[in-house]
PDB file of C-alpha atoms in Angstrom:
ATOM      1  CA  UNK A   1      -0.003  -0.008   0.041  1.00  0.00           C
ATOM      2  CA  UNK A   2       1.488   3.419  -0.839  1.00  0.00           C
ATOM      3  CA  UNK A   3       2.366   5.933   1.820  1.00  0.00           C
ATOM      4  CA  UNK A   4      -0.342   8.431   0.885  1.00  0.00           C
ATOM      5  CA  UNK A   5      -3.088   5.927   0.979  1.00  0.00           C
ATOM      6  CA  UNK A   6      -2.008   4.845   4.469  1.00  0.00           C
ATOM      7  CA  UNK A   7      -1.982   8.429   5.645  1.00  0.00           C
ATOM      8  CA  UNK A   8      -5.441   9.153   4.272  1.00  0.00           C
ATOM      9  CA  UNK A   9      -6.891   5.930   5.699  1.00  0.00           C
ATOM     10  CA  UNK A  10      -5.258   6.360   9.090  1.00  0.00           C
ATOM     11  CA  UNK A  11      -6.582   9.903   9.370  1.00  0.00           C
ATOM     12  CA  UNK A  12      -9.994   8.684   8.293  1.00  0.00           C
ATOM     13  CA  UNK A  13     -10.005   5.742  10.772  1.00  0.00           C
ATOM     14  CA  UNK A  14      -8.973   8.083  13.622  1.00  0.00           C
ATOM     15  CA  UNK A  15     -11.807  10.501  12.614  1.00  0.00           C
ATOM     16  CA  UNK A  16     -14.366   7.697  12.386  1.00  0.00           C
ATOM     17  CA  UNK A  17     -13.239   6.184  15.546  1.00  0.00           C
ATOM     18  CA  UNK A  18     -13.575   9.455  17.451  1.00  0.00           C
ATOM     19  CA  UNK A  19     -17.185   9.937  16.121  1.00  0.00           C
ATOM     20  CA  UNK A  20     -18.041   6.451  17.528  1.00  0.00           C
ATOM     21  CA  UNK A  21     -17.008   7.344  20.995  1.00  0.00           C
ATOM     22  CA  UNK A  22     -19.798   8.274  23.419  1.00  0.00           C
ATOM     23  CA  UNK A  23     -20.149  11.971  23.777  1.00  0.00           C
ATOM     24  CA  UNK A  24     -17.716  12.732  21.052  1.00  0.00           C
ATOM     25  CA  UNK A  25     -20.222  14.086  18.556  1.00  0.00           C
ATOM     26  CA  UNK A  26     -20.051  17.601  19.981  1.00  0.00           C
ATOM     27  CA  UNK A  27     -16.182  17.340  20.130  1.00  0.00           C
ATOM     28  CA  UNK A  28     -16.054  16.260  16.444  1.00  0.00           C
ATOM     29  CA  UNK A  29     -17.659  19.428  15.288  1.00  0.00           C
ATOM     30  CA  UNK A  30     -15.414  22.395  14.748  1.00  0.00           C
ATOM     31  CA  UNK A  31     -15.606  25.017  17.393  1.00  0.00           C
ATOM     32  CA  UNK A  32     -15.458  28.600  16.147  1.00  0.00           C
ATOM     33  CA  UNK A  33     -13.217  31.225  17.621  1.00  0.00           C
ATOM     34  CA  UNK A  34     -14.821  33.304  20.413  1.00  0.00           C
ATOM     35  CA  UNK A  35     -15.909  36.240  18.195  1.00  0.00           C
ATOM     36  CA  UNK A  36     -16.093  34.532  14.811  1.00  0.00           C
ATOM     37  CA  UNK A  37     -19.328  33.610  13.337  1.00  0.00           C
ATOM     38  CA  UNK A  38     -20.117  29.940  12.916  1.00  0.00           C
ATOM     39  CA  UNK A  39     -18.916  28.723   9.651  1.00  0.00           C
ATOM     40  CA  UNK A  40     -21.264  26.986   7.296  1.00  0.00           C
ATOM     41  CA  UNK A  41     -20.119  23.485   6.079  1.00  0.00           C
ATOM     42  CA  UNK A  42     -21.349  20.828   3.756  1.00  0.00           C
ATOM     43  CA  UNK A  43     -23.236  17.951   5.299  1.00  0.00           C
ATOM     44  CA  UNK A  44     -22.206  15.139   2.877  1.00  0.00           C
ATOM     45  CA  UNK A  45     -21.956  14.240  -0.769  1.00  0.00           C
ATOM     46  CA  UNK A  46     -25.210  14.844  -2.519  1.00  0.00           C
ATOM     47  CA  UNK A  47     -24.220  13.369  -5.906  1.00  0.00           C
ATOM     48  CA  UNK A  48     -21.447  12.178  -8.071  1.00  0.00           C
ATOM     49  CA  UNK A  49     -21.586  13.128 -11.723  1.00  0.00           C
ATOM     50  CA  UNK A  50     -19.131  12.063 -14.411  1.00  0.00           C
ATOM     51  CA  UNK A  51     -18.970  11.569 -18.087  1.00  0.00           C
ATOM     52  CA  UNK A  52     -19.320   8.226 -19.715  1.00  0.00           C
ATOM     53  CA  UNK A  53     -19.170   6.767 -23.244  1.00  0.00           C
ATOM     54  CA  UNK A  54     -22.466   4.872 -22.636  1.00  0.00           C
ATOM     55  CA  UNK A  55     -24.232   6.373 -19.731  1.00  0.00           C
ATOM     56  CA  UNK A  56     -27.368   4.117 -19.957  1.00  0.00           C
ATOM     57  CA  UNK A  57     -25.253   0.915 -19.906  1.00  0.00           C
ATOM     58  CA  UNK A  58     -23.024   2.239 -17.127  1.00  0.00           C
ATOM     59  CA  UNK A  59     -25.861   3.201 -14.913  1.00  0.00           C
ATOM     60  CA  UNK A  60     -27.373  -0.253 -15.432  1.00  0.00           C
ATOM     61  CA  UNK A  61     -24.051  -1.900 -14.494  1.00  0.00           C
ATOM     62  CA  UNK A  62     -23.777   0.096 -11.257  1.00  0.00           C
ATOM     63  CA  UNK A  63     -27.319  -0.728 -10.360  1.00  0.00           C
ATOM     64  CA  UNK A  64     -26.999  -4.432 -11.205  1.00  0.00           C
ATOM     65  CA  UNK A  65     -23.607  -5.188  -9.602  1.00  0.00           C
ATOM     66  CA  UNK A  66     -23.256  -2.583  -6.738  1.00  0.00           C
ATOM     67  CA  UNK A  67     -26.813  -1.687  -5.975  1.00  0.00           C
ATOM     68  CA  UNK A  68     -26.482   1.958  -6.725  1.00  0.00           C
ATOM     69  CA  UNK A  69     -29.630   3.394  -8.070  1.00  0.00           C
ATOM     70  CA  UNK A  70     -29.251   6.474 -10.422  1.00  0.00           C
ATOM     71  CA  UNK A  71     -31.213   9.640 -10.238  1.00  0.00           C
ATOM     72  CA  UNK A  72     -34.945   8.747 -10.138  1.00  0.00           C
ATOM     73  CA  UNK A  73     -36.910   9.459 -13.341  1.00  0.00           C
ATOM     74  CA  UNK A  74     -40.305   9.316 -11.522  1.00  0.00           C
ATOM     75  CA  UNK A  75     -41.800   9.465  -8.065  1.00  0.00           C
ATOM     76  CA  UNK A  76     -41.827   5.574  -7.983  1.00  0.00           C
ATOM     77  CA  UNK A  77     -38.241   5.097  -8.903  1.00  0.00           C
ATOM     78  CA  UNK A  78     -35.900   4.006  -5.868  1.00  0.00           C
ATOM     79  CA  UNK A  79     -33.488   6.495  -4.523  1.00  0.00           C
ATOM     80  CA  UNK A  80     -30.090   5.196  -3.493  1.00  0.00           C
ATOM     81  CA  UNK A  81     -29.526   5.988   0.117  1.00  0.00           C
ATOM     82  CA  UNK A  82     -26.175   5.495   1.798  1.00  0.00           C
ATOM     83  CA  UNK A  83     -25.594   4.234   5.263  1.00  0.00           C
ATOM     84  CA  UNK A  84     -23.976   6.778   7.473  1.00  0.00           C
ATOM     85  CA  UNK A  85     -20.260   6.167   7.875  1.00  0.00           C
ATOM     86  CA  UNK A  86     -16.751   7.563   7.279  1.00  0.00           C
ATOM     87  CA  UNK A  87     -16.064   9.140   3.872  1.00  0.00           C
ATOM     88  CA  UNK A  88     -12.567   9.891   2.571  1.00  0.00           C
ATOM     89  CA  UNK A  89     -12.170  13.059   0.599  1.00  0.00           C
ATOM     90  CA  UNK A  90      -8.594  13.297  -0.700  1.00  0.00           C
ATOM     91  CA  UNK A  91      -7.107  14.947  -3.822  1.00  0.00           C
ATOM     92  CA  UNK A  92      -4.117  12.947  -5.025  1.00  0.00           C
ATOM     93  CA  UNK A  93      -1.127  14.409  -6.998  1.00  0.00           C
ATOM     94  CA  UNK A  94      -1.806  14.491 -10.672  1.00  0.00           C
ATOM     95  CA  UNK A  95       1.018  11.942 -11.324  1.00  0.00           C
ATOM     96  CA  UNK A  96      -0.367   9.452  -8.737  1.00  0.00           C
ATOM     97  CA  UNK A  97      -0.195   5.813 -10.049  1.00  0.00           C
ATOM     98  CA  UNK A  98      -2.853   4.813  -7.413  1.00  0.00           C
ATOM     99  CA  UNK A  99      -5.887   4.959  -9.796  1.00  0.00           C
ATOM    100  CA  UNK A 100      -4.052   2.713 -12.211  1.00  0.00           C
ATOM    101  CA  UNK A 101      -4.693   4.223 -15.758  1.00  0.00           C
ATOM    102  CA  UNK A 102      -3.127   7.646 -15.874  1.00  0.00           C
ATOM    103  CA  UNK A 103      -6.037   8.972 -17.883  1.00  0.00           C
ATOM    104  CA  UNK A 104      -8.462   8.339 -15.011  1.00  0.00           C
ATOM    105  CA  UNK A 105      -9.131  11.573 -12.941  1.00  0.00           C
ATOM    106  CA  UNK A 106     -11.179  10.015 -10.127  1.00  0.00           C
ATOM    107  CA  UNK A 107     -11.876   6.854  -8.230  1.00  0.00           C
ATOM    108  CA  UNK A 108     -14.833   5.868  -6.197  1.00  0.00           C
ATOM    109  CA  UNK A 109     -14.486   4.050  -2.836  1.00  0.00           C
ATOM    110  CA  UNK A 110     -17.540   2.271  -1.737  1.00  0.00           C
ATOM    111  CA  UNK A 111     -18.046   0.949   1.835  1.00  0.00           C
ATOM    112  CA  UNK A 112     -19.222  -2.637   1.916  1.00  0.00           C
ATOM    113  CA  UNK A 113     -20.397  -4.577   5.011  1.00  0.00           C
ATOM    114  CA  UNK A 114     -18.996  -7.971   3.747  1.00  0.00           C
ATOM    115  CA  UNK A 115     -16.110  -7.902   1.364  1.00  0.00           C
ATOM    116  CA  UNK A 116     -16.000 -11.647   0.883  1.00  0.00           C
ATOM    117  CA  UNK A 117     -19.636 -11.883  -0.213  1.00  0.00           C
ATOM    118  CA  UNK A 118     -19.374  -8.881  -2.325  1.00  0.00           C
ATOM    119  CA  UNK A 119     -16.283 -10.277  -4.050  1.00  0.00           C
ATOM    120  CA  UNK A 120     -18.050 -13.684  -4.584  1.00  0.00           C
ATOM    121  CA  UNK A 121     -21.057 -11.872  -6.094  1.00  0.00           C
ATOM    122  CA  UNK A 122     -19.016  -9.815  -8.517  1.00  0.00           C
ATOM    123  CA  UNK A 123     -16.794 -12.762  -9.665  1.00  0.00           C
ATOM    124  CA  UNK A 124     -19.925 -14.863 -10.192  1.00  0.00           C
ATOM    125  CA  UNK A 125     -21.051 -12.013 -12.632  1.00  0.00           C
ATOM    126  CA  UNK A 126     -17.683 -12.220 -14.451  1.00  0.00           C
ATOM    127  CA  UNK A 127     -16.167  -9.103 -12.922  1.00  0.00           C
ATOM    128  CA  UNK A 128     -12.524  -9.270 -12.130  1.00  0.00           C
ATOM    129  CA  UNK A 129     -11.768  -8.452  -8.467  1.00  0.00           C
ATOM    130  CA  UNK A 130      -8.300  -7.906  -6.941  1.00  0.00           C
ATOM    131  CA  UNK A 131      -8.471  -8.406  -3.205  1.00  0.00           C
ATOM    132  CA  UNK A 132      -5.662  -6.868  -1.229  1.00  0.00           C
ATOM    133  CA  UNK A 133      -4.485  -9.716   0.909  1.00  0.00           C
ATOM    134  CA  UNK A 134      -3.548  -7.372   3.833  1.00  0.00           C
ATOM    135  CA  UNK A 135      -5.919  -6.524   6.554  1.00  0.00           C
ATOM    136  CA  UNK A 136      -5.121  -2.931   7.630  1.00  0.00           C
ATOM    137  CA  UNK A 137      -5.968  -1.229  10.962  1.00  0.00           C
ATOM    138  CA  UNK A 138      -8.904   0.426   9.199  1.00  0.00           C
ATOM    139  CA  UNK A 139     -10.146  -2.560   7.224  1.00  0.00           C
ATOM    140  CA  UNK A 140      -9.881  -4.663   3.996  1.00  0.00           C
ATOM    141  CA  UNK A 141      -9.836  -3.534   0.443  1.00  0.00           C
ATOM    142  CA  UNK A 142     -10.467  -4.809  -3.083  1.00  0.00           C
ATOM    143  CA  UNK A 143     -10.309  -3.132  -6.489  1.00  0.00           C
ATOM    144  CA  UNK A 144     -12.558  -3.581  -9.446  1.00  0.00           C
ATOM    145  CA  UNK A 145     -13.167  -1.538 -12.573  1.00  0.00           C
ATOM    146  CA  UNK A 146     -16.514  -0.638 -14.175  1.00  0.00           C
ATOM    147  CA  UNK A 147     -17.074  -1.383 -17.887  1.00  0.00           C
ATOM    148  CA  UNK A 148     -15.444   1.892 -18.932  1.00  0.00           C
ATOM    149  CA  UNK A 149     -12.263   1.176 -16.959  1.00  0.00           C
ATOM    150  CA  UNK A 150     -12.979   3.460 -14.114  1.00  0.00           C
ATOM    151  CA  UNK A 151     -11.316   2.341 -10.867  1.00  0.00           C
ATOM    152  CA  UNK A 152     -13.533   1.383  -7.789  1.00  0.00           C
ATOM    153  CA  UNK A 153     -12.159   0.570  -4.460  1.00  0.00           C
ATOM    154  CA  UNK A 154     -14.320  -1.583  -2.198  1.00  0.00           C
ATOM    155  CA  UNK A 155     -13.617  -1.029   1.526  1.00  0.00           C
ATOM    156  CA  UNK A 156     -14.911  -3.191   4.426  1.00  0.00           C
ATOM    157  CA  UNK A 157     -14.179  -0.999   7.442  1.00  0.00           C
ATOM    158  CA  UNK A 158     -12.801  -2.717  10.561  1.00  0.00           C
ATOM    159  CA  UNK A 159     -15.320  -3.910  13.242  1.00  0.00           C
ATOM    160  CA  UNK A 160     -17.817  -5.139  10.402  1.00  0.00           C
ATOM    161  CA  UNK A 161     -18.475  -8.847  10.247  1.00  0.00           C
ATOM    162  CA  UNK A 162     -16.808 -10.791   7.445  1.00  0.00           C
TER     163      UNK A 162
END
């Protein structure tokens, strides 16, 4: 695992761990300076938008294999709702090799509750999965690519059943 990933994930694990401690929610929020007005912050990721060669096929792939529903087209279409949990937000150097293909400008990291089951499900569907054999202090990881070659990291955080 490269140094930058370890640093990002170590910081994320520390932040997530502090949120899980009783009474730490208030401490986790930023405290403004004595006379400074409270600073407004975002509350989470509201969407992820990207270009695709074949958007219809790609949205179907994400729905079929990862359970991610796309933007509803009617009132009866399902909306994908995430479980609350830690989210890493980390710009990487433009020459990073971590995403694989140098032409890829982004990588999704999805939390999963059971990496082994997800891996088996994806492999049964003919999707190549590369499981990192190391269990890190913050969890386990695997790498897949969507049909357009975009890198996707699957993360089973620590303290989730296998």
